[in-house]
Amino acid sequence: MEWQDEGIVLSVSRMGEADAVLEVMTRSRGRARGFIKGGLGRRNKANLQVGNRLSVKWYARLEANLGRFTVELIHSPLGQMMGEGARISALSAIATVVASTLPEREAHPRVFADLEAVINLLEHKEGGAVVWGGALVRLEAAILAELGYGLDLSRCAGTGQTDNLVFVSPKTGRAVSREAGGPYKEKLLALPAFLTTGKLVDATAGDVRAGLKLTGYFLGRNVWTVQGSGQPPARERFLASIMRLDA
């Protein structure tokens, strides 16, 4: 059993002295893991950094086995991020969110494309922490949709109106208008405008905080709590950095 694909590195963990288990998000095979002989050695270590794009070949006797990878580096975005702690923090958060939410060996091409787009933003330093955080919110919303927990932000759950949508019901994941939700706003989640308009360039730090709280709530309830894992620490750290903006 074998296959070949392109993959983005999500994580690398030690196995033994110098070997490693590589986790990647692939274009057509989804999230995949495999053993790499000498993965932590000098020859391979630089290629197996989070965010790198690799050509990966996976093979095993049985499909259910962990399997082994052979890899070749296609591109590394990290050269543009050296010394940029905020960008590295955002990259780490994005990778851990994908790794902690998607099942293995299940294709999710939309998530792969969104992951590519966010890494491209980080590599070319487009925007800043607000833009990167907003891109993570949209990626998380895409993951929720792929897993069958998609948010319905098209119209108000109570009135059916399509404008002035500013809340989300924590029970249903459906949008609620300002008028319908006003009396219950303390029990509702805030809906940042960029999730309905698509205009991330106009987002504020407060919008991104609200967005991360929104998607984090539904990922927590439907994925992380079920796994018993909790929010990934890298996401928590990135959220904390967003909380400090405009504080």
PDB file of C-alpha atoms in Angstrom:
ATOM      1  CA  MET A   1       0.000   0.000   0.000  1.00  0.00           C
ATOM      2  CA  GLU A   2       1.480   3.358  -1.006  1.00  0.00           C
ATOM      3  CA  TRP A   3       0.567   6.840  -2.168  1.00  0.00           C
ATOM      4  CA  GLN A   4       2.235  10.133  -3.030  1.00  0.00           C
ATOM      5  CA  ASP A   5       1.002  13.672  -2.434  1.00  0.00           C
ATOM      6  CA  GLU A   6       1.932  17.189  -1.370  1.00  0.00           C
ATOM      7  CA  GLY A   7       1.737  17.925   2.338  1.00  0.00           C
ATOM      8  CA  ILE A   8       2.161  20.798   4.791  1.00  0.00           C
ATOM      9  CA  VAL A   9       3.988  19.911   8.011  1.00  0.00           C
ATOM     10  CA  LEU A  10       1.756  20.111  11.098  1.00  0.00           C
ATOM     11  CA  SER A  11       4.009  18.488  13.690  1.00  0.00           C
ATOM     12  CA  VAL A  12       7.044  16.295  14.248  1.00  0.00           C
ATOM     13  CA  SER A  13       7.565  14.131  17.324  1.00  0.00           C
ATOM     14  CA  ARG A  14      10.586  12.128  18.447  1.00  0.00           C
ATOM     15  CA  MET A  15      10.692   8.358  18.171  1.00  0.00           C
ATOM     16  CA  GLY A  16      13.792   6.808  19.657  1.00  0.00           C
ATOM     17  CA  GLU A  17      17.195   8.469  19.299  1.00  0.00           C
ATOM     18  CA  ALA A  18      16.937  10.226  15.956  1.00  0.00           C
ATOM     19  CA  ASP A  19      13.803   8.917  14.247  1.00  0.00           C
ATOM     20  CA  ALA A  20      10.536  10.852  14.049  1.00  0.00           C
ATOM     21  CA  VAL A  21       6.812  10.640  13.440  1.00  0.00           C
ATOM     22  CA  LEU A  22       5.763  13.242  10.893  1.00  0.00           C
ATOM     23  CA  GLU A  23       2.239  14.651  10.701  1.00  0.00           C
ATOM     24  CA  VAL A  24       1.168  16.475   7.541  1.00  0.00           C
ATOM     25  CA  MET A  25      -1.969  17.908   5.978  1.00  0.00           C
ATOM     26  CA  THR A  26      -2.092  16.626   2.419  1.00  0.00           C
ATOM     27  CA  ARG A  27      -4.030  17.887  -0.554  1.00  0.00           C
ATOM     28  CA  SER A  28      -5.927  14.683  -1.377  1.00  0.00           C
ATOM     29  CA  ARG A  29      -5.359  12.367   1.615  1.00  0.00           C
ATOM     30  CA  GLY A  30      -6.117  14.759   4.462  1.00  0.00           C
ATOM     31  CA  ARG A  31      -4.206  14.590   7.723  1.00  0.00           C
ATOM     32  CA  ALA A  32      -1.648  11.794   7.682  1.00  0.00           C
ATOM     33  CA  ARG A  33       1.096  10.486   9.938  1.00  0.00           C
ATOM     34  CA  GLY A  34       4.130   8.344   9.218  1.00  0.00           C
ATOM     35  CA  PHE A  35       7.525   7.240  10.517  1.00  0.00           C
ATOM     36  CA  ILE A  36      10.711   8.815   9.137  1.00  0.00           C
ATOM     37  CA  LYS A  37      14.019   7.066   9.695  1.00  0.00           C
ATOM     38  CA  GLY A  38      16.538   9.622  10.915  1.00  0.00           C
ATOM     39  CA  GLY A  39      13.864  12.321  10.899  1.00  0.00           C
ATOM     40  CA  LEU A  40      15.586  14.305  13.634  1.00  0.00           C
ATOM     41  CA  GLY A  41      19.026  13.984  12.092  1.00  0.00           C
ATOM     42  CA  ARG A  42      20.848  16.913  10.505  1.00  0.00           C
ATOM     43  CA  ARG A  43      19.837  15.904   6.995  1.00  0.00           C
ATOM     44  CA  ASN A  44      16.075  15.832   7.609  1.00  0.00           C
ATOM     45  CA  LYS A  45      15.450  18.148  10.554  1.00  0.00           C
ATOM     46  CA  ALA A  46      15.454  21.387   8.560  1.00  0.00           C
ATOM     47  CA  ASN A  47      12.940  19.975   6.099  1.00  0.00           C
ATOM     48  CA  LEU A  48      10.495  18.859   8.782  1.00  0.00           C
ATOM     49  CA  GLN A  49       9.648  22.266  10.221  1.00  0.00           C
ATOM     50  CA  VAL A  50       6.015  23.248  10.805  1.00  0.00           C
ATOM     51  CA  GLY A  51       4.619  25.044   7.758  1.00  0.00           C
ATOM     52  CA  ASN A  52       7.029  23.534   5.221  1.00  0.00           C
ATOM     53  CA  ARG A  53       5.541  22.132   2.033  1.00  0.00           C
ATOM     54  CA  LEU A  54       6.799  18.664   1.174  1.00  0.00           C
ATOM     55  CA  SER A  55       6.440  16.048  -1.497  1.00  0.00           C
ATOM     56  CA  VAL A  56       5.601  12.975   0.574  1.00  0.00           C
ATOM     57  CA  LYS A  57       5.496   9.301  -0.281  1.00  0.00           C
ATOM     58  CA  TRP A  58       3.788   7.025   2.242  1.00  0.00           C
ATOM     59  CA  TYR A  59       3.980   3.247   2.219  1.00  0.00           C
ATOM     60  CA  ALA A  60       3.024   0.375   4.512  1.00  0.00           C
ATOM     61  CA  ARG A  61       2.171  -3.312   4.303  1.00  0.00           C
ATOM     62  CA  LEU A  62      -1.344  -2.610   5.591  1.00  0.00           C
ATOM     63  CA  GLU A  63      -3.370   0.586   5.252  1.00  0.00           C
ATOM     64  CA  ALA A  64      -4.134   0.569   9.001  1.00  0.00           C
ATOM     65  CA  ASN A  65      -0.425   0.689   9.896  1.00  0.00           C
ATOM     66  CA  LEU A  66       1.390   3.889  10.836  1.00  0.00           C
ATOM     67  CA  GLY A  67       3.464   3.549   7.691  1.00  0.00           C
ATOM     68  CA  ARG A  68       6.667   5.254   6.626  1.00  0.00           C
ATOM     69  CA  PHE A  69       7.318   8.518   4.827  1.00  0.00           C
ATOM     70  CA  THR A  70       9.997   9.555   2.425  1.00  0.00           C
ATOM     71  CA  VAL A  71       9.965  13.295   1.812  1.00  0.00           C
ATOM     72  CA  GLU A  72      11.430  16.043  -0.354  1.00  0.00           C
ATOM     73  CA  LEU A  73      11.224  19.733   0.445  1.00  0.00           C
ATOM     74  CA  ILE A  74       9.195  21.761  -2.040  1.00  0.00           C
ATOM     75  CA  HIS A  75       9.122  25.110  -0.252  1.00  0.00           C
ATOM     76  CA  SER A  76       9.753  26.572   3.189  1.00  0.00           C
ATOM     77  CA  PRO A  77       8.055  29.819   4.274  1.00  0.00           C
ATOM     78  CA  LEU A  78      10.220  30.066   7.375  1.00  0.00           C
ATOM     79  CA  GLY A  79      13.035  32.059   5.798  1.00  0.00           C
ATOM     80  CA  GLN A  80      10.720  35.076   5.683  1.00  0.00           C
ATOM     81  CA  MET A  81       9.704  34.609   9.324  1.00  0.00           C
ATOM     82  CA  MET A  82      13.084  34.488  11.050  1.00  0.00           C
ATOM     83  CA  GLY A  83      12.959  36.589  14.228  1.00  0.00           C
ATOM     84  CA  GLU A  84       9.238  37.260  13.778  1.00  0.00           C
ATOM     85  CA  GLY A  85       7.738  35.844  16.959  1.00  0.00           C
ATOM     86  CA  ALA A  86       4.172  36.932  16.153  1.00  0.00           C
ATOM     87  CA  ARG A  87       4.169  35.153  12.810  1.00  0.00           C
ATOM     88  CA  ILE A  88       5.713  31.995  14.259  1.00  0.00           C
ATOM     89  CA  SER A  89       3.087  32.036  17.016  1.00  0.00           C
ATOM     90  CA  ALA A  90       0.293  32.348  14.468  1.00  0.00           C
ATOM     91  CA  LEU A  91       1.758  29.533  12.343  1.00  0.00           C
ATOM     92  CA  SER A  92       2.007  27.248  15.366  1.00  0.00           C
ATOM     93  CA  ALA A  93      -1.601  27.992  16.350  1.00  0.00           C
ATOM     94  CA  ILE A  94      -2.898  27.293  12.857  1.00  0.00           C
ATOM     95  CA  ALA A  95      -1.014  23.997  12.559  1.00  0.00           C
ATOM     96  CA  THR A  96      -2.168  22.728  15.954  1.00  0.00           C
ATOM     97  CA  VAL A  97      -5.804  23.608  15.235  1.00  0.00           C
ATOM     98  CA  VAL A  98      -5.748  21.536  12.035  1.00  0.00           C
ATOM     99  CA  ALA A  99      -3.907  18.684  13.751  1.00  0.00           C
ATOM    100  CA  SER A 100      -6.281  18.611  16.724  1.00  0.00           C
ATOM    101  CA  THR A 101      -9.578  18.749  14.850  1.00  0.00           C
ATOM    102  CA  LEU A 102      -9.454  16.718  11.629  1.00  0.00           C
ATOM    103  CA  PRO A 103      -9.619  12.911  11.577  1.00  0.00           C
ATOM    104  CA  GLU A 104      -6.726  11.057   9.952  1.00  0.00           C
ATOM    105  CA  ARG A 105      -6.803   9.893   6.321  1.00  0.00           C
ATOM    106  CA  GLU A 106      -9.940  11.805   5.388  1.00  0.00           C
ATOM    107  CA  ALA A 107      -9.658  14.261   2.506  1.00  0.00           C
ATOM    108  CA  HIS A 108     -10.577  17.871   3.227  1.00  0.00           C
ATOM    109  CA  PRO A 109      -9.421  19.872   0.172  1.00  0.00           C
ATOM    110  CA  ARG A 110     -11.151  23.057   1.344  1.00  0.00           C
ATOM    111  CA  VAL A 111      -9.210  23.008   4.614  1.00  0.00           C
ATOM    112  CA  PHE A 112      -5.966  22.323   2.739  1.00  0.00           C
ATOM    113  CA  ALA A 113      -6.613  25.331   0.469  1.00  0.00           C
ATOM    114  CA  ASP A 114      -7.446  27.576   3.443  1.00  0.00           C
ATOM    115  CA  LEU A 115      -4.327  26.379   5.282  1.00  0.00           C
ATOM    116  CA  GLU A 116      -2.225  27.224   2.215  1.00  0.00           C
ATOM    117  CA  ALA A 117      -3.781  30.684   2.068  1.00  0.00           C
ATOM    118  CA  VAL A 118      -3.091  31.472   5.730  1.00  0.00           C
ATOM    119  CA  ILE A 119       0.533  30.332   5.480  1.00  0.00           C
ATOM    120  CA  ASN A 120       0.925  32.515   2.380  1.00  0.00           C
ATOM    121  CA  LEU A 121      -0.343  35.510   4.374  1.00  0.00           C
ATOM    122  CA  LEU A 122       2.174  34.786   7.114  1.00  0.00           C
ATOM    123  CA  GLU A 123       5.083  34.223   4.738  1.00  0.00           C
ATOM    124  CA  HIS A 124       4.586  37.515   2.896  1.00  0.00           C
ATOM    125  CA  LYS A 125       3.698  39.450   6.049  1.00  0.00           C
ATOM    126  CA  GLU A 126       0.405  40.577   4.588  1.00  0.00           C
ATOM    127  CA  GLY A 127      -1.537  42.441   7.269  1.00  0.00           C
ATOM    128  CA  GLY A 128      -0.640  41.858  10.880  1.00  0.00           C
ATOM    129  CA  ALA A 129      -1.818  39.870  13.856  1.00  0.00           C
ATOM    130  CA  VAL A 130      -5.419  41.021  13.318  1.00  0.00           C
ATOM    131  CA  VAL A 131      -5.471  39.787   9.712  1.00  0.00           C
ATOM    132  CA  TRP A 132      -3.735  36.521  10.638  1.00  0.00           C
ATOM    133  CA  GLY A 133      -6.150  35.974  13.521  1.00  0.00           C
ATOM    134  CA  GLY A 134      -9.102  36.658  11.239  1.00  0.00           C
ATOM    135  CA  ALA A 135      -7.740  34.160   8.740  1.00  0.00           C
ATOM    136  CA  LEU A 136      -7.508  31.573  11.542  1.00  0.00           C
ATOM    137  CA  VAL A 137     -11.157  32.265  12.445  1.00  0.00           C
ATOM    138  CA  ARG A 138     -12.201  31.607   8.846  1.00  0.00           C
ATOM    139  CA  LEU A 139     -10.106  28.447   8.748  1.00  0.00           C
ATOM    140  CA  GLU A 140     -11.764  27.224  11.943  1.00  0.00           C
ATOM    141  CA  ALA A 141     -15.202  28.011  10.501  1.00  0.00           C
ATOM    142  CA  ALA A 142     -14.278  25.939   7.440  1.00  0.00           C
ATOM    143  CA  ILE A 143     -13.183  23.058   9.681  1.00  0.00           C
ATOM    144  CA  LEU A 144     -16.506  23.192  11.536  1.00  0.00           C
ATOM    145  CA  ALA A 145     -18.345  23.024   8.206  1.00  0.00           C
ATOM    146  CA  GLU A 146     -16.221  20.103   7.013  1.00  0.00           C
ATOM    147  CA  LEU A 147     -16.948  18.198  10.215  1.00  0.00           C
ATOM    148  CA  GLY A 148     -20.696  18.745   9.909  1.00  0.00           C
ATOM    149  CA  TYR A 149     -20.948  21.489  12.555  1.00  0.00           C
ATOM    150  CA  GLY A 150     -21.065  24.438  10.187  1.00  0.00           C
ATOM    151  CA  LEU A 151     -22.352  27.808  11.382  1.00  0.00           C
ATOM    152  CA  ASP A 152     -25.432  29.129   9.576  1.00  0.00           C
ATOM    153  CA  LEU A 153     -24.744  32.837   9.221  1.00  0.00           C
ATOM    154  CA  SER A 154     -27.010  33.490   6.219  1.00  0.00           C
ATOM    155  CA  ARG A 155     -30.103  34.775   8.049  1.00  0.00           C
ATOM    156  CA  CYS A 156     -31.572  35.380  11.496  1.00  0.00           C
ATOM    157  CA  ALA A 157     -32.785  32.205  13.167  1.00  0.00           C
ATOM    158  CA  GLY A 158     -35.747  34.028  14.671  1.00  0.00           C
ATOM    159  CA  THR A 159     -36.927  36.470  11.995  1.00  0.00           C
ATOM    160  CA  GLY A 160     -35.335  35.291   8.756  1.00  0.00           C
ATOM    161  CA  GLN A 161     -33.827  38.726   8.022  1.00  0.00           C
ATOM    162  CA  THR A 162     -30.468  38.780   6.303  1.00  0.00           C
ATOM    163  CA  ASP A 163     -29.075  42.093   7.560  1.00  0.00           C
ATOM    164  CA  ASN A 164     -27.844  43.416  10.902  1.00  0.00           C
ATOM    165  CA  LEU A 165     -26.718  39.957  12.013  1.00  0.00           C
ATOM    166  CA  VAL A 166     -24.572  40.485  15.110  1.00  0.00           C
ATOM    167  CA  PHE A 167     -25.066  37.408  17.297  1.00  0.00           C
ATOM    168  CA  VAL A 168     -24.875  33.604  17.069  1.00  0.00           C
ATOM    169  CA  SER A 169     -26.919  31.189  19.138  1.00  0.00           C
ATOM    170  CA  PRO A 170     -24.609  28.915  21.170  1.00  0.00           C
ATOM    171  CA  LYS A 171     -27.250  26.184  20.974  1.00  0.00           C
ATOM    172  CA  THR A 172     -27.840  26.083  17.211  1.00  0.00           C
ATOM    173  CA  GLY A 173     -24.878  27.873  15.611  1.00  0.00           C
ATOM    174  CA  ARG A 174     -27.330  30.091  13.699  1.00  0.00           C
ATOM    175  CA  ALA A 175     -27.090  33.855  13.288  1.00  0.00           C
ATOM    176  CA  VAL A 176     -29.358  36.203  15.239  1.00  0.00           C
ATOM    177  CA  SER A 177     -30.135  39.828  14.340  1.00  0.00           C
ATOM    178  CA  ARG A 178     -29.548  42.749  16.667  1.00  0.00           C
ATOM    179  CA  GLU A 179     -33.279  43.301  17.078  1.00  0.00           C
ATOM    180  CA  ALA A 180     -34.157  39.672  17.808  1.00  0.00           C
ATOM    181  CA  GLY A 181     -31.160  39.026  20.035  1.00  0.00           C
ATOM    182  CA  GLY A 182     -31.030  42.285  21.969  1.00  0.00           C
ATOM    183  CA  PRO A 183     -33.016  41.077  24.996  1.00  0.00           C
ATOM    184  CA  TYR A 184     -30.888  37.922  25.204  1.00  0.00           C
ATOM    185  CA  LYS A 185     -27.492  39.294  24.186  1.00  0.00           C
ATOM    186  CA  GLU A 186     -25.787  38.152  27.396  1.00  0.00           C
ATOM    187  CA  LYS A 187     -26.573  34.548  26.445  1.00  0.00           C
ATOM    188  CA  LEU A 188     -25.475  34.874  22.803  1.00  0.00           C
ATOM    189  CA  LEU A 189     -22.079  34.842  21.095  1.00  0.00           C
ATOM    190  CA  ALA A 190     -20.908  37.905  19.184  1.00  0.00           C
ATOM    191  CA  LEU A 191     -20.757  37.588  15.386  1.00  0.00           C
ATOM    192  CA  PRO A 192     -17.938  39.710  13.897  1.00  0.00           C
ATOM    193  CA  ALA A 193     -18.888  41.414  10.645  1.00  0.00           C
ATOM    194  CA  PHE A 194     -15.992  39.969   8.632  1.00  0.00           C
ATOM    195  CA  LEU A 195     -17.525  36.493   8.860  1.00  0.00           C
ATOM    196  CA  THR A 196     -20.594  37.682   6.958  1.00  0.00           C
ATOM    197  CA  THR A 197     -19.100  40.378   4.708  1.00  0.00           C
ATOM    198  CA  GLY A 198     -15.819  38.624   3.929  1.00  0.00           C
ATOM    199  CA  LYS A 199     -13.983  41.947   4.418  1.00  0.00           C
ATOM    200  CA  LEU A 200     -11.159  40.912   6.706  1.00  0.00           C
ATOM    201  CA  VAL A 201      -9.260  44.110   5.921  1.00  0.00           C
ATOM    202  CA  ASP A 202     -11.814  46.069   7.970  1.00  0.00           C
ATOM    203  CA  ALA A 203     -11.595  43.781  11.026  1.00  0.00           C
ATOM    204  CA  THR A 204     -10.447  45.099  14.395  1.00  0.00           C
ATOM    205  CA  ALA A 205      -8.675  43.287  17.216  1.00  0.00           C
ATOM    206  CA  GLY A 206     -12.032  43.119  19.005  1.00  0.00           C
ATOM    207  CA  ASP A 207     -13.615  41.473  15.951  1.00  0.00           C
ATOM    208  CA  VAL A 208     -10.896  38.832  15.866  1.00  0.00           C
ATOM    209  CA  ARG A 209     -11.210  38.140  19.586  1.00  0.00           C
ATOM    210  CA  ALA A 210     -14.963  37.670  19.112  1.00  0.00           C
ATOM    211  CA  GLY A 211     -14.356  35.419  16.114  1.00  0.00           C
ATOM    212  CA  LEU A 212     -11.877  33.211  17.937  1.00  0.00           C
ATOM    213  CA  LYS A 213     -14.253  32.967  20.889  1.00  0.00           C
ATOM    214  CA  LEU A 214     -17.078  32.002  18.512  1.00  0.00           C
ATOM    215  CA  THR A 215     -15.285  29.274  16.564  1.00  0.00           C
ATOM    216  CA  GLY A 216     -13.416  28.151  19.692  1.00  0.00           C
ATOM    217  CA  TYR A 217     -16.723  27.626  21.486  1.00  0.00           C
ATOM    218  CA  PHE A 218     -18.075  25.283  18.818  1.00  0.00           C
ATOM    219  CA  LEU A 219     -14.759  23.467  18.288  1.00  0.00           C
ATOM    220  CA  GLY A 220     -14.514  23.035  22.047  1.00  0.00           C
ATOM    221  CA  ARG A 221     -18.027  21.676  22.386  1.00  0.00           C
ATOM    222  CA  ASN A 222     -18.026  19.415  19.332  1.00  0.00           C
ATOM    223  CA  VAL A 223     -14.391  18.327  19.012  1.00  0.00           C
ATOM    224  CA  TRP A 224     -11.942  19.112  21.821  1.00  0.00           C
ATOM    225  CA  THR A 225     -14.276  18.245  24.699  1.00  0.00           C
ATOM    226  CA  VAL A 226     -15.267  14.993  22.985  1.00  0.00           C
ATOM    227  CA  GLN A 227     -11.580  14.124  22.601  1.00  0.00           C
ATOM    228  CA  GLY A 228     -10.880  15.151  26.178  1.00  0.00           C
ATOM    229  CA  SER A 229      -8.004  17.288  24.897  1.00  0.00           C
ATOM    230  CA  GLY A 230      -9.051  20.896  25.433  1.00  0.00           C
ATOM    231  CA  GLN A 231      -7.962  23.892  23.389  1.00  0.00           C
ATOM    232  CA  PRO A 232      -4.444  23.466  21.941  1.00  0.00           C
ATOM    233  CA  PRO A 233      -1.918  25.475  23.996  1.00  0.00           C
ATOM    234  CA  ALA A 234      -0.534  27.174  20.857  1.00  0.00           C
ATOM    235  CA  ARG A 235      -4.005  28.510  20.018  1.00  0.00           C
ATOM    236  CA  GLU A 236      -4.441  29.675  23.609  1.00  0.00           C
ATOM    237  CA  ARG A 237      -1.147  31.574  23.453  1.00  0.00           C
ATOM    238  CA  PHE A 238      -2.062  33.193  20.140  1.00  0.00           C
ATOM    239  CA  LEU A 239      -5.477  34.207  21.506  1.00  0.00           C
ATOM    240  CA  ALA A 240      -3.739  35.748  24.508  1.00  0.00           C
ATOM    241  CA  SER A 241      -1.572  37.827  22.153  1.00  0.00           C
ATOM    242  CA  ILE A 242      -4.686  39.056  20.350  1.00  0.00           C
ATOM    243  CA  MET A 243      -6.257  39.911  23.700  1.00  0.00           C
ATOM    244  CA  ARG A 244      -3.355  42.265  24.397  1.00  0.00           C
ATOM    245  CA  LEU A 245      -3.922  44.264  21.194  1.00  0.00           C
ATOM    246  CA  ASP A 246      -5.742  47.558  21.761  1.00  0.00           C
ATOM    247  CA  ALA A 247      -6.071  46.575  25.426  1.00  0.00           C
TER     248      ALA A 247
END
